[in-house]
Coordinates of C-alpha atoms in Angstrom, one line a residue:
Chain A
M433 CA 0.0 0.0 0.0
I434 CA 2.9 2.3 0.7
T435 CA 6.4 1.9 -0.7
V436 CA 9.2 4.4 0.3
Q437 CA 12.7 4.1 -1.0
N438 CA 15.7 6.2 -0.2
L439 CA 13.6 9.2 0.9
Y440 CA 15.4 12.5 1.6
H441 CA 13.9 15.8 2.4
S442 CA 15.5 19.1 3.4
Y443 CA 13.4 22.2 4.2
N444 CA 16.2 24.5 3.2
K445 CA 17.1 22.4 0.1
D446 CA 20.6 21.9 1.4
D447 CA 22.3 18.9 3.1
R448 CA 20.6 19.5 6.4
Y449 CA 18.1 16.7 6.0
A450 CA 14.9 16.4 8.1
V451 CA 14.5 12.9 6.6
K452 CA 17.4 10.9 5.2
N453 CA 17.6 7.7 3.4
V454 CA 14.2 6.4 4.7
S455 CA 12.9 3.2 3.2
F456 CA 10.0 1.1 4.3
E457 CA 6.9 -0.7 3.0
V458 CA 3.4 -0.9 4.4
Q459 CA 1.4 -3.9 3.4
K460 CA -2.3 -3.8 2.6
G461 CA -4.4 -4.3 5.7
E462 CA -1.6 -3.5 8.1
I463 CA -1.4 -1.0 10.9
F464 CA 2.0 0.5 10.7
G465 CA 3.2 2.7 13.5
F466 CA 5.7 5.4 12.9
L467 CA 7.2 6.2 16.3
G468 CA 9.6 8.9 17.3
P469 CA 10.1 12.0 19.5
S470 CA 9.2 15.5 18.3
G471 CA 11.4 16.6 15.4
A472 CA 12.4 13.1 14.5
G473 CA 11.0 13.3 11.0
K474 CA 7.6 11.7 11.5
S475 CA 5.5 14.6 10.2
T476 CA 7.9 15.3 7.4
T477 CA 7.6 11.7 6.1
Q478 CA 3.8 11.8 6.6
G479 CA 3.6 15.1 4.9
I480 CA 5.4 13.7 1.8
L481 CA 3.2 10.6 1.8
T482 CA 0.1 12.7 1.9
G483 CA 1.3 15.2 -0.7
L484 CA 1.4 18.1 1.8
L485 CA 5.1 18.3 1.2
Q486 CA 6.8 18.1 -2.2
L487 CA 8.9 15.0 -2.8
Q488 CA 12.5 16.1 -3.3
Q489 CA 14.5 12.9 -3.5
G490 CA 13.5 9.2 -3.4
E491 CA 10.7 7.0 -4.7
V492 CA 7.3 7.0 -3.0
S493 CA 4.2 5.1 -3.9
V494 CA 1.0 5.6 -2.0
A495 CA -2.2 3.6 -2.7
G496 CA -0.8 2.6 -6.1
Y497 CA 0.0 6.2 -7.1
D498 CA 3.5 7.6 -7.6
V499 CA 3.7 10.6 -5.4
K500 CA 6.1 12.3 -7.8
R501 CA 3.3 12.5 -10.4
S502 CA 0.8 13.7 -7.9
S503 CA -2.7 12.7 -8.9
P504 CA -5.8 14.2 -7.2
E505 CA -7.5 10.8 -7.6
M506 CA -5.1 9.4 -4.9
F507 CA -6.9 11.5 -2.3
N508 CA -10.2 9.6 -2.9
K509 CA -8.4 6.6 -1.5
I510 CA -6.8 8.1 1.5
G511 CA -8.0 9.7 4.7
M512 CA -6.0 12.0 7.0
S513 CA -6.6 12.8 10.6
F514 CA -4.4 15.6 11.8
E515 CA -2.8 15.9 15.2
Q516 CA -4.0 19.5 15.5
S517 CA -7.7 19.7 14.8
N518 CA -8.5 21.8 11.8
V519 CA -12.2 22.4 11.2
Y520 CA -14.1 25.4 10.1
S521 CA -15.1 27.2 13.3
K522 CA -17.9 29.1 11.8
L523 CA -19.6 26.0 10.3
T524 CA -21.5 23.5 12.3
A525 CA -20.1 20.0 12.8
K526 CA -22.6 18.7 10.2
E527 CA -21.8 21.6 7.7
N528 CA -18.1 20.8 8.1
L529 CA -18.6 17.2 7.1
Q530 CA -21.1 18.1 4.4
F531 CA -18.7 20.6 2.8
Y532 CA -15.8 18.1 2.7
R533 CA -17.9 15.3 1.3
K534 CA -18.5 17.5 -1.8
L535 CA -14.8 17.6 -2.4
F536 CA -14.5 13.8 -3.0
D537 CA -15.4 11.9 -6.2
V538 CA -16.3 8.7 -4.4
E539 CA -19.2 7.6 -2.3
T540 CA -19.1 9.2 1.1
R541 CA -20.4 8.4 4.5
E542 CA -23.4 10.2 6.1
P543 CA -22.2 13.0 8.4
K544 CA -24.9 12.0 11.0
E545 CA -23.5 8.4 11.2
L546 CA -19.9 9.6 11.6
L547 CA -20.8 12.1 14.3
K548 CA -22.6 9.3 16.2
L549 CA -19.5 7.1 15.7
V550 CA -17.2 9.6 17.4
G551 CA -19.6 10.5 20.2
L552 CA -20.8 13.8 18.8
E553 CA -24.4 12.7 18.3
G554 CA -26.7 15.6 18.9
K555 CA -23.9 18.2 18.4
G556 CA -24.2 18.3 14.6
D557 CA -25.9 21.7 14.6
I558 CA -23.4 23.5 16.9
Q559 CA -20.7 25.6 15.3
A560 CA -17.3 23.9 15.6
G561 CA -15.9 27.1 17.1
E562 CA -17.9 26.4 20.2
F563 CA -16.5 22.9 20.6
S564 CA -13.9 21.8 23.2
K565 CA -10.5 20.8 22.0
G566 CA -11.4 17.1 22.3
M567 CA -14.6 17.6 20.4
K568 CA -12.8 19.3 17.6
H569 CA -10.3 16.5 17.5
R570 CA -13.1 14.0 17.2
L571 CA -14.7 16.0 14.4
T572 CA -11.3 16.0 12.6
F573 CA -11.1 12.3 13.1
A574 CA -14.6 11.8 11.8
R575 CA -13.8 13.8 8.7
S576 CA -10.9 11.5 7.8
M577 CA -13.4 8.7 7.5
L578 CA -15.8 10.5 5.1
N579 CA -14.5 8.9 1.9
N580 CA -14.2 5.4 3.2
P581 CA -10.4 5.5 2.8
E582 CA -8.4 2.4 1.9
L583 CA -5.4 4.0 3.5
W584 CA -5.8 5.9 6.6
F585 CA -3.2 8.4 8.0
L586 CA -3.6 9.0 11.7
D587 CA -1.5 11.6 13.4
E588 CA -1.8 11.2 17.2
P589 CA -5.4 10.1 17.0
T590 CA -6.1 9.9 20.7
T591 CA -4.1 12.9 21.9
G592 CA -6.1 15.1 24.3
L593 CA -9.0 12.7 24.5
D594 CA -10.4 11.3 27.7
P595 CA -9.7 7.6 28.2
A596 CA -13.3 6.5 27.4
I597 CA -13.4 8.4 24.1
A598 CA -9.8 7.3 23.3
A599 CA -10.9 3.7 23.8
E600 CA -13.8 4.3 21.4
I601 CA -11.4 5.8 18.8
K602 CA -9.1 2.8 19.1
D603 CA -12.0 0.5 18.7
I604 CA -13.0 2.3 15.5
I605 CA -9.4 2.0 14.2
K606 CA -9.4 -1.7 15.0
R607 CA -12.8 -2.3 13.4
D608 CA -12.0 -0.5 10.2
N609 CA -8.6 -2.3 10.0
K610 CA -10.5 -5.6 10.2
K611 CA -12.5 -4.5 7.2
G612 CA -9.2 -4.2 5.3
V613 CA -8.3 -0.5 5.8
T614 CA -4.5 0.1 6.0
V615 CA -3.5 2.4 8.8
F616 CA -0.4 4.6 8.9
L617 CA -0.2 5.7 12.5
T618 CA 2.1 8.5 13.6
T619 CA 2.5 8.8 17.3
H620 CA 4.9 9.1 20.3
N621 CA 2.4 7.3 22.5
M622 CA 3.9 3.8 22.9
F623 CA 0.8 2.3 24.5
I624 CA -1.4 3.0 21.6
A625 CA 1.3 1.8 19.2
E626 CA 1.7 -1.4 21.2
E627 CA -2.0 -2.0 21.3
L628 CA -2.8 -1.3 17.7
C629 CA 0.2 -1.8 15.5
D630 CA 1.2 -4.9 13.5
R631 CA 4.6 -3.3 12.9
V632 CA 6.4 -0.2 14.1
A633 CA 9.3 1.8 12.8
F634 CA 11.5 3.8 15.2
I635 CA 12.6 7.1 13.6
I636 CA 15.1 9.5 15.1
D637 CA 17.1 12.4 13.6
G638 CA 15.4 11.7 10.3
E639 CA 16.6 8.1 10.1
I640 CA 14.7 4.8 10.6
K641 CA 16.6 2.8 13.3
L642 CA 14.5 -0.3 13.3
I643 CA 11.3 -1.8 11.9
D644 CA 9.6 -4.8 13.4
S645 CA 6.4 -6.1 15.1
P646 CA 6.0 -5.1 18.8
R647 CA 5.9 -8.8 19.7
N648 CA 9.3 -9.5 18.0
L649 CA 10.8 -6.4 19.6
K650 CA 9.7 -7.5 23.1
L651 CA 11.0 -11.0 22.5
Q652 CA 14.3 -9.6 21.2
Y653 CA 14.8 -6.9 23.8
G654 CA 12.8 -8.0 26.8
E655 CA 14.5 -9.9 29.7
K656 CA 13.3 -13.6 30.0
L657 CA 12.6 -13.2 33.7
V658 CA 9.6 -13.5 36.1
E659 CA 9.5 -11.5 39.2
V660 CA 7.5 -13.1 42.1
E661 CA 6.5 -11.6 45.4
Y662 CA 5.4 -14.3 48.0
I663 CA 4.9 -14.8 51.7
E664 CA 7.4 -17.0 53.5
N665 CA 7.3 -17.4 57.3
G666 CA 5.1 -14.3 57.6
K667 CA 7.5 -12.2 55.6
S668 CA 7.2 -10.8 52.1
V669 CA 9.9 -12.1 49.8
R670 CA 10.7 -10.9 46.2
E671 CA 12.7 -13.1 43.8
K672 CA 13.5 -13.2 40.0
F673 CA 13.6 -16.4 38.0
S674 CA 14.7 -17.1 34.5
T675 CA 12.0 -18.5 32.2
V676 CA 14.6 -20.4 30.3
L677 CA 16.8 -22.2 33.0
D678 CA 15.4 -25.5 34.3
K679 CA 16.6 -24.9 37.8
D680 CA 14.7 -21.6 38.0
K681 CA 11.5 -23.1 36.4
K682 CA 11.4 -25.8 39.0
R683 CA 11.9 -23.4 41.9
L684 CA 9.1 -21.2 40.5
Q685 CA 6.8 -24.2 40.3
D686 CA 7.7 -25.0 43.9
I687 CA 6.9 -21.4 45.1
I688 CA 3.6 -21.3 43.3
G689 CA 2.7 -24.7 44.8
N690 CA 3.7 -24.0 48.4
Y691 CA 3.5 -20.3 49.1
E692 CA 1.0 -17.5 49.0
I693 CA 1.8 -15.4 45.9
Q694 CA 1.2 -11.7 46.2
T695 CA 2.4 -10.4 42.8
M696 CA 4.0 -12.0 39.7
H697 CA 5.2 -10.2 36.6
T698 CA 7.1 -11.2 33.5
K699 CA 9.9 -8.7 32.9
E700 CA 9.1 -8.1 29.2
A701 CA 10.2 -4.7 28.0
T702 CA 7.8 -2.0 27.0
L703 CA 8.1 -0.4 23.6
E704 CA 9.3 2.8 25.2
E705 CA 12.1 0.9 27.0
I706 CA 13.0 -0.8 23.7
F707 CA 13.0 2.6 21.9
I708 CA 15.3 4.1 24.5
K709 CA 17.6 1.0 24.3
V710 CA 17.7 1.1 20.5
T711 CA 18.0 4.9 19.9
G712 CA 19.5 6.0 23.2
R713 CA 16.8 8.7 23.4
G714 CA 13.5 9.2 25.0
L715 CA 10.2 9.8 23.2
V716 CA 9.4 13.3 24.4
Chain B
M689 CA -13.9 20.5 -10.7
L690 CA -17.0 22.7 -11.1
K691 CA -18.7 20.9 -8.2
R692 CA -15.7 21.7 -5.9
I693 CA -15.5 25.3 -7.0
W694 CA -19.2 25.7 -6.3
A695 CA -18.8 24.0 -2.9
I696 CA -15.9 26.3 -1.9
F697 CA -17.9 29.3 -3.1
T698 CA -21.1 28.4 -1.3
R699 CA -19.1 27.7 1.9
D700 CA -17.5 31.2 1.6
V701 CA -20.9 32.8 1.1
K702 CA -22.3 31.0 4.2
V703 CA -19.4 32.0 6.4
S704 CA -19.5 35.6 5.1
M705 CA -23.1 35.9 6.0
R706 CA -22.2 34.8 9.6
T707 CA -19.4 37.3 10.0
F708 CA -20.5 40.9 10.6
I709 CA -17.7 42.7 8.7
S710 CA -18.1 40.4 5.7
L711 CA -21.9 40.8 5.8
Y712 CA -21.4 44.6 5.9
I713 CA -19.2 44.4 2.8
L714 CA -21.8 42.4 1.0
V715 CA -24.4 45.1 1.5
V716 CA -22.1 48.1 1.1
P717 CA -22.9 48.3 -2.7
L718 CA -26.6 48.7 -2.0
I719 CA -25.9 51.3 0.7
L720 CA -23.7 53.3 -1.6
A721 CA -26.1 53.2 -4.5
F722 CA -29.0 54.5 -2.3
A723 CA -26.7 57.2 -0.9
I724 CA -25.8 58.4 -4.4
N725 CA -29.5 58.5 -5.3
L726 CA -30.3 60.4 -2.1
F727 CA -27.7 63.1 -2.5
T728 CA -27.0 63.6 -6.2
P729 CA -30.4 65.2 -7.2
G730 CA -29.7 68.2 -5.0
I731 CA -26.3 68.5 -6.4
N732 CA -27.0 68.0 -10.1
D733 CA -30.5 69.1 -10.9
T734 CA -30.4 72.4 -12.9
T735 CA -34.0 72.9 -11.9
I736 CA -34.9 74.6 -8.6
N737 CA -37.3 73.9 -5.8
L738 CA -40.2 76.3 -5.2
A739 CA -42.5 76.6 -2.3
L740 CA -46.0 77.9 -3.2
L741 CA -49.3 78.3 -1.4
E742 CA -52.0 75.6 -2.1
A743 CA -54.6 78.4 -2.4
D744 CA -52.6 80.1 -5.2
N745 CA -54.0 80.2 -8.8
P746 CA -54.0 76.7 -10.2
E747 CA -52.9 77.9 -13.6
Q748 CA -50.0 79.7 -12.0
I749 CA -49.0 76.5 -10.0
A750 CA -49.1 74.5 -13.2
Y751 CA -46.9 77.1 -14.9
F752 CA -44.3 76.9 -12.1
K753 CA -44.4 73.1 -12.2
S754 CA -43.3 73.1 -15.8
F755 CA -40.0 74.8 -14.9
A756 CA -39.3 73.8 -11.3
K757 CA -40.1 71.2 -8.6
V758 CA -43.0 72.6 -6.7
E759 CA -44.0 71.9 -3.1
L760 CA -47.4 73.3 -1.9
F761 CA -48.2 74.6 1.6
K762 CA -51.4 75.7 3.3
D763 CA -50.1 79.0 4.7
V764 CA -47.3 81.5 4.6
E765 CA -45.8 80.3 7.9
S766 CA -45.5 76.7 6.5
V767 CA -43.7 78.1 3.4
Q768 CA -41.4 80.1 5.6
K769 CA -40.6 77.1 7.8
R770 CA -39.8 75.1 4.6
V771 CA -37.6 77.8 3.2
E772 CA -35.6 77.9 6.4
A773 CA -34.8 74.2 6.0
R774 CA -31.2 73.3 5.1
D775 CA -31.7 72.7 1.3
N776 CA -32.2 75.3 -1.4
I777 CA -35.9 76.1 -1.8
V778 CA -37.3 79.4 -2.8
G779 CA -40.8 80.6 -1.8
I780 CA -43.0 82.5 -4.3
L781 CA -45.9 84.1 -2.5
P782 CA -48.8 86.2 -3.7
E783 CA -49.1 89.9 -2.8
G784 CA -51.9 91.6 -4.5
D785 CA -51.7 91.0 -8.3
K786 CA -48.0 90.3 -8.0
H787 CA -45.7 87.7 -6.3
Y788 CA -42.8 88.3 -4.0
I789 CA -39.8 85.9 -3.5
M790 CA -39.0 84.5 0.0
I791 CA -35.4 83.2 0.5
Q792 CA -33.4 82.0 3.5
G793 CA -30.4 84.1 2.4
N794 CA -27.8 81.5 1.8
E795 CA -29.1 80.2 -1.5
P796 CA -26.8 80.3 -4.6
E797 CA -27.3 83.4 -6.6
G798 CA -28.2 81.4 -9.7
V799 CA -31.0 79.7 -7.8
I800 CA -32.5 83.1 -6.8
D801 CA -32.0 84.5 -10.3
Y802 CA -33.7 81.5 -11.8
A803 CA -36.7 81.9 -9.4
K804 CA -36.9 85.6 -10.3
L805 CA -36.8 84.8 -14.0
I806 CA -39.6 82.2 -13.8
N807 CA -41.7 84.6 -11.8
S808 CA -41.2 87.4 -14.3
L809 CA -41.9 85.1 -17.3
N810 CA -45.1 84.1 -15.5
E811 CA -46.2 87.7 -14.8
L812 CA -45.5 88.6 -18.5
D813 CA -47.4 85.4 -19.5
I814 CA -44.6 84.1 -21.7
Q815 CA -44.9 80.4 -22.6
V816 CA -42.3 77.9 -23.8
E817 CA -43.9 78.0 -27.3
D818 CA -43.0 81.7 -27.6
T819 CA -39.3 81.0 -27.9
N820 CA -37.5 81.3 -31.2
A821 CA -34.4 79.3 -30.0
E822 CA -33.3 76.3 -31.9
I823 CA -32.2 73.3 -29.7
I824 CA -29.3 71.2 -30.6
E825 CA -29.1 68.2 -28.3
F826 CA -25.9 66.1 -27.7
G827 CA -27.9 63.3 -26.1
K828 CA -26.3 63.6 -22.7
T829 CA -29.0 62.8 -20.3
V830 CA -27.0 61.8 -17.2
P831 CA -25.8 64.4 -14.7
P832 CA -21.9 64.3 -14.9
L833 CA -21.3 64.2 -11.1
K834 CA -23.7 61.3 -10.6
R835 CA -21.9 59.4 -13.4
T836 CA -18.6 60.1 -11.7
L837 CA -19.9 58.9 -8.3
V838 CA -21.4 55.8 -9.8
N839 CA -18.2 55.0 -11.6
G840 CA -16.2 55.5 -8.5
V841 CA -18.5 53.2 -6.5
L842 CA -18.2 50.5 -9.2
L843 CA -14.4 50.4 -8.8
L844 CA -14.7 50.6 -5.0
I845 CA -17.0 47.5 -5.2
S846 CA -14.3 45.7 -7.1
I847 CA -11.9 46.3 -4.2
L848 CA -14.4 45.0 -1.7
G849 CA -14.4 41.6 -3.5
G850 CA -10.7 41.4 -2.8
M851 CA -11.4 42.2 0.9
L852 CA -13.8 39.3 1.1
I853 CA -11.3 36.9 -0.3
A854 CA -8.7 38.1 2.2
F855 CA -11.1 37.6 5.1
N856 CA -11.9 34.0 3.9
I857 CA -8.3 33.1 3.5
V858 CA -7.4 34.6 6.9
E859 CA -10.2 32.4 8.4
E860 CA -8.8 29.3 6.6
K861 CA -5.4 30.1 8.1
A862 CA -6.8 30.6 11.6
D863 CA -8.7 27.3 11.4
R864 CA -5.7 25.5 9.7
T865 CA -8.1 24.1 7.1
I866 CA -6.0 24.7 4.0
R867 CA -4.0 21.5 4.9
S868 CA -7.2 19.5 5.2
I869 CA -8.3 20.8 1.7
N870 CA -5.0 19.7 0.4
V871 CA -5.6 16.1 1.3
T872 CA -8.8 15.9 -0.8
P873 CA -8.9 15.7 -4.6
T874 CA -9.2 19.5 -4.7
T875 CA -6.3 20.9 -6.8
R876 CA -4.7 24.2 -5.9
N877 CA -6.1 25.8 -9.0
T878 CA -9.6 24.6 -8.1
F879 CA -9.2 26.0 -4.6
I880 CA -8.0 29.4 -6.0
L881 CA -10.9 29.5 -8.5
G882 CA -13.4 28.6 -5.8
K883 CA -12.0 31.3 -3.4
S884 CA -11.9 33.9 -6.3
L885 CA -15.6 33.4 -7.2
L886 CA -16.9 35.4 -4.3
G887 CA -14.5 38.2 -5.2
L888 CA -16.1 38.3 -8.7
V889 CA -19.7 37.7 -7.8
L890 CA -19.8 40.6 -5.3
P891 CA -18.6 43.2 -7.9
I892 CA -21.0 41.7 -10.5
F893 CA -23.9 41.8 -8.1
G894 CA -22.9 45.2 -6.8
T895 CA -22.5 46.6 -10.3
I896 CA -25.9 45.5 -11.4
A897 CA -27.5 46.7 -8.2
T898 CA -25.8 50.1 -8.4
V899 CA -26.5 50.6 -12.0
F900 CA -30.2 49.9 -11.6
I901 CA -30.7 51.7 -8.3
C902 CA -28.9 54.8 -9.7
G903 CA -31.1 54.9 -12.8
F904 CA -28.5 53.7 -15.3
G905 CA -30.5 50.6 -16.2
D906 CA -30.4 51.5 -19.9
V907 CA -26.6 51.3 -20.3
N908 CA -24.9 48.3 -21.9
L909 CA -24.7 46.0 -18.9
L910 CA -22.5 43.5 -20.6
Q911 CA -19.8 46.1 -21.3
I912 CA -19.8 47.5 -17.8
L913 CA -19.7 44.0 -16.3
L914 CA -16.8 43.1 -18.5
I915 CA -14.8 46.2 -17.3
V916 CA -15.7 45.7 -13.7
S917 CA -14.8 42.0 -13.8
A918 CA -11.4 42.8 -15.3
A919 CA -10.8 45.5 -12.7
S920 CA -11.7 43.0 -10.0
L921 CA -8.8 40.7 -11.0
L922 CA -6.3 43.1 -9.4
S923 CA -8.3 43.1 -6.1
L924 CA -8.5 39.3 -6.2
L925 CA -4.8 39.0 -6.4
V926 CA -4.2 41.5 -3.7
G927 CA -6.9 39.8 -1.6
F928 CA -5.1 36.4 -2.0
I929 CA -1.7 37.8 -1.1
Q930 CA -3.0 39.7 1.9
G931 CA -5.1 36.8 3.1
L932 CA -2.1 34.6 3.0
S933 CA 0.4 37.0 4.6
S934 CA -1.9 38.4 7.3
D935 CA -2.8 36.8 10.5
D936 CA -6.0 38.7 11.2
I937 CA -8.7 40.5 9.4
I938 CA -7.6 44.0 10.5
S939 CA -4.1 43.7 9.0
A940 CA -5.5 42.3 5.8
V941 CA -7.9 45.2 5.4
S942 CA -5.3 47.8 6.2
I943 CA -3.1 46.7 3.3
I944 CA -6.0 46.2 0.9
K945 CA -7.0 49.8 1.6
L946 CA -3.8 50.8 -0.1
L947 CA -5.6 49.9 -3.4
F948 CA -7.8 53.0 -2.8
L949 CA -4.7 55.1 -3.6
P950 CA -4.3 54.1 -7.3
L951 CA -8.1 54.1 -7.6
F952 CA -8.5 57.7 -6.4
A953 CA -5.4 58.8 -8.2
S954 CA -6.9 57.4 -11.5
V955 CA -10.2 59.1 -10.9
L956 CA -8.7 62.4 -10.1
A957 CA -6.3 62.3 -13.0
I958 CA -9.1 61.7 -15.5
E959 CA -11.4 64.3 -14.0
L960 CA -9.0 67.0 -13.1
L961 CA -5.7 66.7 -14.9
S962 CA -5.0 67.9 -18.5
A963 CA -4.1 65.5 -21.3
K964 CA -0.3 65.9 -20.9
W965 CA -0.4 64.3 -17.4
Q966 CA -2.6 61.4 -18.3
K967 CA 0.3 59.2 -19.5
F968 CA 1.6 59.0 -15.9
F969 CA -1.5 57.0 -14.9
Y970 CA -1.5 54.5 -17.7
W971 CA 0.0 51.9 -15.3
S972 CA -3.1 51.8 -13.1
P973 CA -5.8 49.2 -14.1
F974 CA -8.3 51.5 -12.4
Y975 CA -7.4 54.3 -14.8
W976 CA -8.6 52.2 -17.8
A977 CA -11.5 50.7 -16.0
Y978 CA -12.7 54.2 -15.0
K979 CA -12.4 55.4 -18.6
G980 CA -14.3 52.4 -19.8
N981 CA -17.0 52.7 -17.2
N982 CA -17.3 56.4 -18.1
A983 CA -17.9 55.6 -21.7
V984 CA -20.5 53.0 -20.9
L985 CA -22.4 55.1 -18.3
S986 CA -22.6 58.1 -20.7
Q987 CA -23.7 55.6 -23.4
T988 CA -21.0 56.7 -25.8
S989 CA -19.0 53.4 -25.7
T990 CA -18.2 51.1 -28.6
W991 CA -17.3 47.4 -28.3
Q992 CA -13.9 48.1 -29.8
Q993 CA -13.2 50.8 -27.1
I994 CA -14.4 48.5 -24.2
L995 CA -12.5 45.5 -25.4
S996 CA -9.3 47.5 -25.7
Y997 CA -9.7 49.0 -22.2
T998 CA -10.5 45.5 -20.8
G999 CA -7.5 44.1 -22.6
I1000 CA -5.2 46.7 -21.1
V1001 CA -6.7 46.0 -17.6
I1002 CA -6.2 42.3 -18.0
V1003 CA -2.6 42.7 -19.2
L1004 CA -1.8 45.0 -16.2
C1005 CA -3.4 42.4 -13.9
G1006 CA -1.5 39.7 -15.6
I1007 CA 1.8 41.4 -14.8
V1008 CA 0.8 41.7 -11.2
Y1009 CA -0.2 38.0 -11.3
L1010 CA 3.2 37.0 -12.6
I1011 CA 4.8 38.8 -9.7
A1012 CA 2.4 37.5 -7.1
A1013 CA 1.8 33.9 -8.2
P1014 CA 4.8 32.3 -6.5
R1015 CA 3.8 33.9 -3.2
I1016 CA 0.2 32.7 -3.6
R1017 CA 1.2 29.2 -4.4
K1018 CA 3.7 29.0 -1.6
G1019 CA 1.2 30.4 0.9
L1020 CA -1.3 27.7 -0.1
E1021 CA 1.2 24.8 0.6

């Protein structure tokens, strides 16, 4: 669905590249996470993929279209939800969606249905300027679904949303992905990436450091240990056991069988820890 | 493409109707047209206003009515009160077999002389048919000052279109919606055309309204619309540039107001300066537009003349476009 080869981009058109030698592929039906801290090159890459930035160097194909020969038809197949909400404040929520649906050449979804989907039911006749930040964000998200996109670009889709709404948004993403929609997710939120993404790419200083599935990364970078906290002779005891060594496995079985277990955790690494391990940098 | 242009245009109209300053600009042409109608008769009419008594001889009233605008009052006090009003009106009141003239004192001498003359002609019973004068008519039926004002208003309206464009672009920038338009099949050219439409429709609507309200309904409308549309191109360009480079409506307006400078300079040059100075204003599209409108409003225009003026305006706007296009395109990225 997306092919990027040797992508370079410089805002000053010199050798200070915001993105350098970036290559990756996103398969149809995949949720691909593009992870990195601010200024890493996420938005630049996404901007080039969505035609918002001009392709300077490299080969980029999106939804079967060569981005170099920009074709308006490409936009009938893609949807884009921006990190910063951008809706017409003087139009109502319904008018916003009705306006944008007129700009597409393909069948579009009913504004009322979309507003209900993102929890804005009954707010359709209110001007977007009166909406809270979260409501505007949801309206921006709803707009990105108008044209039933085959490829969906999501930039921080749950930022600024309360946990309940964020969970609903994640459900919508999962549901549409099950229907075959490919998702390109840009975020620095490792939890949403871990929960949603089939594969993730770590980008820092304009370069991709690693691409793999969250599961593989955890297997590769996580420690194969279990930490157990149990009660022995009235005292709380904490111990770590290897999940690979036979001696530790037997001891763990013995503790589970004979003592009262208080807590037990596998010591698998979080995506954030893996990111720091791989790039040597945090995600903020 | 047309569907999208229409969608952008109707959105802009809807938003303009919800913004006070834009709504005001939309109705300004009508206000100006009514204002011209209200004030120009007093300035331009060669006839005078007379205040007479209702009880006066009907034949005499009819005589005065054929030379002046007559208002009738029931008594002398009412006539006096009317004469003392701010405009120029002369009272002619009976005294025995004759009439005397009542004035406020600040009327132009010509008005008083004219009233005296009509009164004398009436007393001498001289009718229009008694004249031996031969009349040669040049066919000019429109008061020159009214034509000048209407012409100026038409050019002013073309600038207002640019202001509306600037407002709508500023709004798009404030709401960050240009980016979201750019991820739809709407091309940059379609967006520019859609945004421009309001800047053209307002001058067209304003021109038609002004022309008809001010009593110029019998002029060649197509010719005048051609000229006004061409003159609007300059305002459209300035509107786009200012919309893209301004962060708020006030700063956009303040720059667009600079367009009034070449407009007024062009009008003053044509109306006040001699032929040798005219060439210094050839660079202004408003100069040619004003000339063209003048010809149409005085009904002396030919298609050849109008097409050549329009052509010059378009060429001048084209030069501005060549300079401005890179800035506009960059601003829309």
